[in-house]
Coordinates of C-alpha atoms and ligand atoms in Angstrom, one line a residue:
M1 CA 14.9 37.4 13.3
T2 CA 16.1 41.0 11.4
F3 CA 15.2 39.4 8.1
S4 CA 12.1 40.6 6.4
R5 CA 11.6 38.3 3.6
V6 CA 13.0 34.7 4.2
L7 CA 13.8 31.6 1.5
V8 CA 14.1 28.3 2.8
A9 CA 15.4 25.7 0.4
G10 CA 13.9 22.3 1.2
G11 CA 11.2 23.8 3.8
A12 CA 9.2 20.9 3.5
G13 CA 11.8 18.5 5.0
F14 CA 12.6 17.6 8.8
I15 CA 15.0 20.6 9.6
G16 CA 13.5 23.1 6.9
S17 CA 9.9 22.9 7.9
A18 CA 11.4 23.7 11.7
F19 CA 13.3 26.6 10.6
A20 CA 10.3 27.9 8.5
R21 CA 8.1 27.5 11.7
T22 CA 10.4 29.7 13.6
A23 CA 11.0 32.2 10.6
A24 CA 7.4 32.8 10.2
G25 CA 6.5 32.9 13.9
D26 CA 9.4 35.5 14.1
G27 CA 7.2 37.9 11.5
A28 CA 9.4 37.1 8.5
E29 CA 7.3 36.7 5.0
V30 CA 8.3 32.9 4.4
T31 CA 8.8 31.2 1.2
V32 CA 9.6 27.6 0.6
L33 CA 11.1 25.8 -2.4
D34 CA 11.2 22.3 -1.9
K35 CA 10.9 19.5 -5.0
L36 CA 9.0 17.4 -2.7
T37 CA 10.6 13.8 -3.2
Y38 CA 9.8 11.2 -0.6
A39 CA 11.3 13.2 2.3
G40 CA 9.6 16.6 1.4
N41 CA 6.1 16.9 3.1
P42 CA 3.7 19.7 2.9
A43 CA 2.0 18.4 5.9
N44 CA 5.1 19.4 8.0
L45 CA 4.3 23.1 6.9
A46 CA 0.8 22.9 8.6
G47 CA -0.1 26.1 10.3
V48 CA 3.4 27.8 8.9
P49 CA 2.2 31.2 6.8
H50 CA 4.4 30.6 3.7
T51 CA 4.1 30.8 0.2
F52 CA 5.2 27.2 -1.2
V53 CA 7.1 27.1 -4.6
R54 CA 7.3 23.4 -6.1
G55 CA 10.6 22.7 -7.6
D56 CA 14.4 21.9 -8.2
I57 CA 17.6 24.0 -6.6
C58 CA 19.4 22.6 -9.9
D59 CA 16.7 24.7 -12.3
A60 CA 18.6 27.5 -12.5
A61 CA 15.6 29.3 -14.4
L62 CA 13.1 28.8 -11.6
L63 CA 15.6 30.1 -9.2
A64 CA 16.2 33.5 -11.4
A65 CA 12.7 33.9 -10.6
V66 CA 12.3 32.9 -7.3
V67 CA 15.7 33.9 -5.4
P68 CA 15.1 37.9 -5.9
G69 CA 13.8 39.6 -3.3
H70 CA 14.8 37.7 -0.2
D71 CA 17.6 39.2 2.2
L72 CA 17.7 35.8 3.8
V73 CA 18.3 32.4 1.6
V74 CA 18.9 28.9 3.7
N75 CA 19.6 26.3 2.0
F76 CA 17.9 23.0 3.8
A77 CA 17.8 20.9 0.6
A78 CA 19.4 18.3 0.1
E79 CA 19.3 14.1 -0.5
S80 CA 20.0 13.4 3.4
H81 CA 20.1 9.7 4.0
V82 CA 23.2 7.8 4.0
D83 CA 22.3 4.2 3.1
R84 CA 20.4 6.0 0.0
S85 CA 23.7 7.2 -1.0
I86 CA 24.9 3.7 -0.5
A87 CA 22.5 2.2 -2.9
D88 CA 22.7 5.3 -5.4
A89 CA 24.8 7.9 -5.1
G90 CA 23.8 9.9 -8.5
E91 CA 21.3 11.9 -6.8
F92 CA 22.9 13.2 -3.8
A93 CA 25.5 14.6 -6.2
R94 CA 22.9 16.4 -8.3
T95 CA 21.3 17.3 -5.4
N96 CA 23.9 18.1 -3.2
V97 CA 26.3 19.8 -5.6
L98 CA 24.8 20.8 -8.2
G99 CA 22.2 22.2 -6.7
A100 CA 24.1 24.1 -4.3
Q101 CA 26.0 25.9 -6.8
R102 CA 23.0 26.8 -9.2
L103 CA 21.4 28.1 -5.8
L104 CA 24.7 29.9 -4.4
Q105 CA 24.7 31.2 -8.5
A106 CA 21.3 32.6 -7.9
C107 CA 22.0 33.9 -4.7
L108 CA 25.2 35.9 -6.0
D109 CA 23.1 37.3 -9.4
A110 CA 20.4 38.3 -7.1
R111 CA 22.7 40.1 -4.6
T112 CA 21.1 38.3 -2.1
P113 CA 22.9 40.0 1.7
R114 CA 22.7 37.0 3.5
V115 CA 23.2 33.2 2.5
V116 CA 23.5 30.2 4.9
H117 CA 24.2 26.7 3.3
V118 CA 23.2 24.1 6.1
S119 CA 26.2 21.1 6.6
T120 CA 26.7 18.0 8.5
D121 CA 29.6 17.1 10.9
E122 CA 29.7 13.9 8.6
V123 CA 32.1 16.0 6.0
Y124 CA 35.1 15.1 8.2
G125 CA 34.8 11.6 8.1
S126 CA 35.2 9.7 11.6
I127 CA 37.2 10.6 14.7
E128 CA 37.9 7.8 17.7
T129 CA 39.0 10.9 20.2
G130 CA 38.3 14.1 20.4
S131 CA 36.5 16.9 18.0
W132 CA 37.0 18.8 14.8
D133 CA 37.4 22.5 15.0
E134 CA 36.5 24.1 11.2
G135 CA 39.7 24.1 10.2
A136 CA 39.9 20.2 10.2
P137 CA 40.6 18.6 6.7
L138 CA 37.2 17.2 5.1
A139 CA 37.9 13.4 4.6
P140 CA 34.0 12.0 3.9
R141 CA 33.8 8.6 4.0
S142 CA 30.0 7.9 2.2
P143 CA 28.5 9.1 -0.7
Y144 CA 26.4 11.5 1.1
A145 CA 29.3 12.7 3.2
A146 CA 30.9 13.5 0.2
S147 CA 28.7 15.2 -1.3
K148 CA 27.5 17.6 1.7
A149 CA 31.6 18.6 1.5
G150 CA 31.3 19.0 -2.8
G151 CA 28.5 21.8 -1.5
D152 CA 30.6 23.2 1.4
L153 CA 33.2 23.8 -0.9
M154 CA 31.2 25.8 -3.7
A155 CA 30.1 27.9 -0.9
R156 CA 33.5 28.5 0.3
A157 CA 34.4 29.3 -3.6
Y158 CA 31.6 31.5 -3.9
A159 CA 32.6 33.3 -1.0
V160 CA 35.9 33.4 -1.4
T161 CA 35.8 34.3 -5.3
H162 CA 32.6 36.3 -5.5
G163 CA 32.6 37.8 -1.8
L164 CA 28.7 36.1 -1.6
P165 CA 28.0 36.9 1.8
V166 CA 27.4 32.7 2.9
C167 CA 28.3 31.2 5.8
V168 CA 28.3 26.9 6.4
T169 CA 26.8 25.6 9.5
R170 CA 27.8 22.0 10.2
C171 CA 25.5 20.1 12.6
G172 CA 25.5 16.8 14.4
N173 CA 22.5 14.3 14.5
N174 CA 19.4 16.3 14.7
Y175 CA 16.0 14.7 16.4
G176 CA 12.8 15.8 16.5
P177 CA 9.4 16.1 15.3
R178 CA 8.4 15.2 11.7
Q179 CA 12.1 13.5 10.5
Y180 CA 10.9 10.6 7.9
P181 CA 10.9 7.8 9.5
E182 CA 14.3 6.0 8.0
K183 CA 16.6 7.6 9.9
V184 CA 16.9 6.1 13.4
V185 CA 14.8 8.0 16.1
P186 CA 12.0 8.3 13.9
L187 CA 12.0 4.5 12.6
F188 CA 12.8 2.9 16.1
V189 CA 9.9 4.9 17.7
T190 CA 7.3 4.3 15.3
R191 CA 8.7 0.6 14.6
L192 CA 8.3 0.1 18.8
L193 CA 4.9 2.0 19.1
S194 CA 3.6 0.0 16.3
G195 CA 4.6 -3.2 18.0
G196 CA 7.7 -4.2 15.5
K197 CA 11.4 -4.9 16.1
V198 CA 14.3 -2.6 15.6
P199 CA 17.4 -2.8 13.5
L200 CA 20.6 -2.1 15.4
Y201 CA 23.7 -1.3 13.0
G202 CA 27.2 -3.9 13.9
D203 CA 27.8 -3.4 17.3
G204 CA 25.8 -0.1 17.9
G205 CA 28.9 1.3 19.7
N206 CA 29.0 3.8 16.8
V207 CA 28.7 7.4 18.5
R208 CA 26.6 10.4 17.4
D209 CA 26.3 14.1 18.6
W210 CA 22.6 14.7 19.5
I211 CA 20.8 17.9 19.0
H212 CA 17.2 19.0 19.2
V213 CA 15.8 19.9 15.9
D214 CA 14.6 23.8 17.9
D215 CA 18.3 24.1 19.2
H216 CA 20.0 23.5 15.8
C217 CA 17.5 25.9 13.8
A218 CA 18.4 28.7 16.4
A219 CA 22.2 28.6 15.6
V220 CA 21.3 28.9 11.4
R221 CA 19.6 32.1 12.9
L222 CA 22.3 33.1 14.9
V223 CA 24.8 32.2 12.4
A224 CA 22.4 34.1 10.0
E225 CA 22.4 37.6 12.1
A226 CA 26.0 37.5 13.4
G227 CA 27.9 35.2 11.5
E228 CA 31.3 36.0 9.3
P229 CA 30.4 35.5 5.8
G230 CA 32.5 33.5 4.6
E231 CA 33.2 31.3 7.5
V232 CA 31.9 27.8 8.8
Y233 CA 30.3 27.3 12.2
H234 CA 29.9 24.2 14.1
V235 CA 26.4 22.9 16.0
A236 CA 27.3 20.5 18.1
G237 CA 24.8 18.4 20.2
T238 CA 24.0 17.9 23.9
A239 CA 24.3 14.5 24.3
E240 CA 26.8 12.0 23.0
L241 CA 25.6 8.6 22.8
T242 CA 26.6 5.5 21.6
N243 CA 24.0 3.8 18.9
R244 CA 23.3 1.1 21.6
E245 CA 22.8 3.7 24.6
L246 CA 20.3 5.5 22.0
T247 CA 18.6 2.1 21.8
G248 CA 18.2 2.3 25.4
R249 CA 16.7 5.5 25.9
L250 CA 14.1 5.0 22.8
L251 CA 13.2 1.4 24.7
A252 CA 13.0 2.9 28.0
A253 CA 10.8 5.6 26.5
C254 CA 7.9 3.2 24.6
G255 CA 8.2 1.4 27.6
A256 CA 10.2 -1.8 25.4
G257 CA 13.0 -4.2 26.1
W258 CA 15.5 -5.8 24.7
D259 CA 13.7 -8.6 23.2
R260 CA 12.8 -6.3 20.2
V261 CA 16.0 -5.3 18.7
E262 CA 17.7 -7.3 16.1
F263 CA 21.5 -6.9 15.7
V264 CA 21.8 -6.7 11.7
A265 CA 25.0 -6.6 9.8
D266 CA 26.7 -3.1 10.3
R267 CA 26.0 -0.3 7.4
K268 CA 29.2 -0.5 4.7
G269 CA 31.9 2.1 5.9
H270 CA 30.2 3.0 9.1
D271 CA 31.7 6.1 10.0
R272 CA 32.4 5.1 14.7
R273 CA 32.5 8.4 15.7
Y274 CA 31.9 12.2 14.7
S275 CA 32.3 15.1 17.5
L276 CA 32.7 18.4 17.2
D277 CA 34.0 21.7 18.6
D278 CA 31.5 24.4 18.6
T279 CA 33.7 27.3 20.5
R280 CA 33.1 29.5 17.5
L281 CA 29.7 29.3 17.5
R282 CA 29.3 29.8 21.4
S283 CA 31.3 32.9 21.1
L284 CA 28.7 34.2 19.2
G285 CA 26.3 33.6 22.4
F286 CA 24.9 30.2 21.7
A287 CA 23.8 27.4 23.9
P288 CA 21.5 25.4 23.0
K289 CA 18.4 25.2 25.2
I290 CA 16.7 22.0 25.1
D291 CA 18.0 18.8 27.2
F292 CA 18.4 15.5 25.8
E293 CA 16.2 13.4 28.3
T294 CA 13.3 16.4 27.7
G295 CA 13.6 16.9 23.7
L296 CA 13.6 12.9 23.4
A297 CA 10.7 12.4 25.7
E298 CA 8.3 15.3 24.0
T299 CA 10.2 13.6 20.2
V300 CA 8.3 10.5 21.5
R301 CA 5.0 11.7 22.6
W302 CA 4.8 13.7 19.2
Y303 CA 5.3 10.6 17.3
A304 CA 2.9 8.6 19.4
A305 CA 0.5 11.9 19.3
H306 CA 0.7 11.5 15.4
P307 CA 0.2 8.2 13.7
G308 CA -1.2 9.5 10.5
W309 CA 1.6 11.7 9.9
W310 CA 4.3 8.5 9.6
S311 CA 1.7 5.9 8.8
Ligands
NAD1 P1 15.4 16.1 4.8 O1 15.4 14.7 3.7 O2 14.5 15.6 5.5 O3 14.9 17.2 3.7 C1 15.3 17.4 2.8 C2 14.2 18.3 1.6 O4 15.0 19.1 0.7 C3 12.6 17.6 1.4 O5 11.8 18.3 1.8 C4 13.2 17.4 0.3 O6 11.9 17.1 -0.3 C5 14.2 18.3 -0.9 N1 14.8 18.5 -1.7 C6 15.3 17.3 -2.0 N2 16.0 17.4 -2.9 C7 15.7 18.8 -3.4 C8 16.0 19.5 -4.6 N3 16.9 18.8 -5.4 N4 15.4 20.6 -5.3 C9 14.5 21.1 -3.8 N5 14.0 20.5 -2.5 C10 14.5 19.5 -2.7 O7 16.5 16.5 5.5 P2 17.2 17.0 6.7 O8 17.1 16.2 7.8 O9 15.9 17.8 7.1 O10 18.0 18.1 6.5 C11 17.8 19.0 6.1 C12 19.5 19.2 5.8 O11 20.2 19.8 6.8 C13 19.9 18.7 5.2 O12 21.2 19.5 4.2 C14 21.0 17.8 5.6 O13 23.0 16.9 5.2 C15 21.9 18.5 6.9 N6 22.1 17.8 7.7 C16 20.8 17.3 8.6 C17 21.2 16.3 9.8 C18 20.1 15.4 10.6 O14 20.2 14.9 11.4 N7 18.8 15.1 9.6 C19 22.3 16.7 10.7 C20 23.2 17.6 10.0 C21 22.5 18.4 8.8

């Protein structure tokens, strides 16, 4: 890593903690700033040398104290679960839009030389066939996706208006250790491991593109090091699967049968398919390293070996 002092906002969450682990492993001095919502867990940072600051990315005074002195700021802090945004979108607008803006402003004030704002394929809406490139119009369909699109556009505006050296990454669905068990992979694995049933939305035909969290973090790191300021980079997955296919793989990995699956009413406004064209990121030399079979088997083993983390 070419950065020596790295601030990871949202670094106690699933992906942020993986990124903090890599950055510290590369010898960077790591600061984690995290509000510790239900999704943030200090245990995710076990064994990672870091300075921890508990706080909110909406708190401008705190940011003015914490941000200066870092040569890379990466923003993973977000409300991240679509179902929660359907129940109540307020915190999503607050953290994902206002918080993103406050952090960008703090980076501008501190003249941070490099900023990466981490986003999602969900900002484009849903696509039946083909893939989006980075110029595709943003057409979010859930309150979560709309709030992420707001944060992305704020990053773009800070790059264009103020020349802030910020890149935006948009990634597909992540899987791996330490993901809060409300998302499909850890939810299904932990329920199957503890003898329960798993809920499959609608006809199970919704398609997602899966990437291991460590590959996503490697992509974020490459964009920080070699990305063009102001640009957006797609991080595509390695396995495009319907939720039914994913469920089949998880059942097999946990030694369970289809009798453990309950088909439930579909999520409101459920996006059918996401698909990213990652040509731009690949032109920087990126290729994901973890194949889905291996990564999923290792992920299931991690949850099986850490019941104390999830139960
Ligand atoms: P997560 O929910 O596991 O972690 C989010 C972290 O942000 C938590 O530690 C939480 O405490 C913290 N946080 C929330 N609000 C905060 C605030 N106001 N101030 C400071 N910290 C706050 O999420 P994740 O899955 O690790 O996702 C990280 C980022 O990656 C998000 O921006 C998400 O939109 C994006 N992303 C996730 C995926 C995925 O599959 N999980 C895919 C693409 C993009």
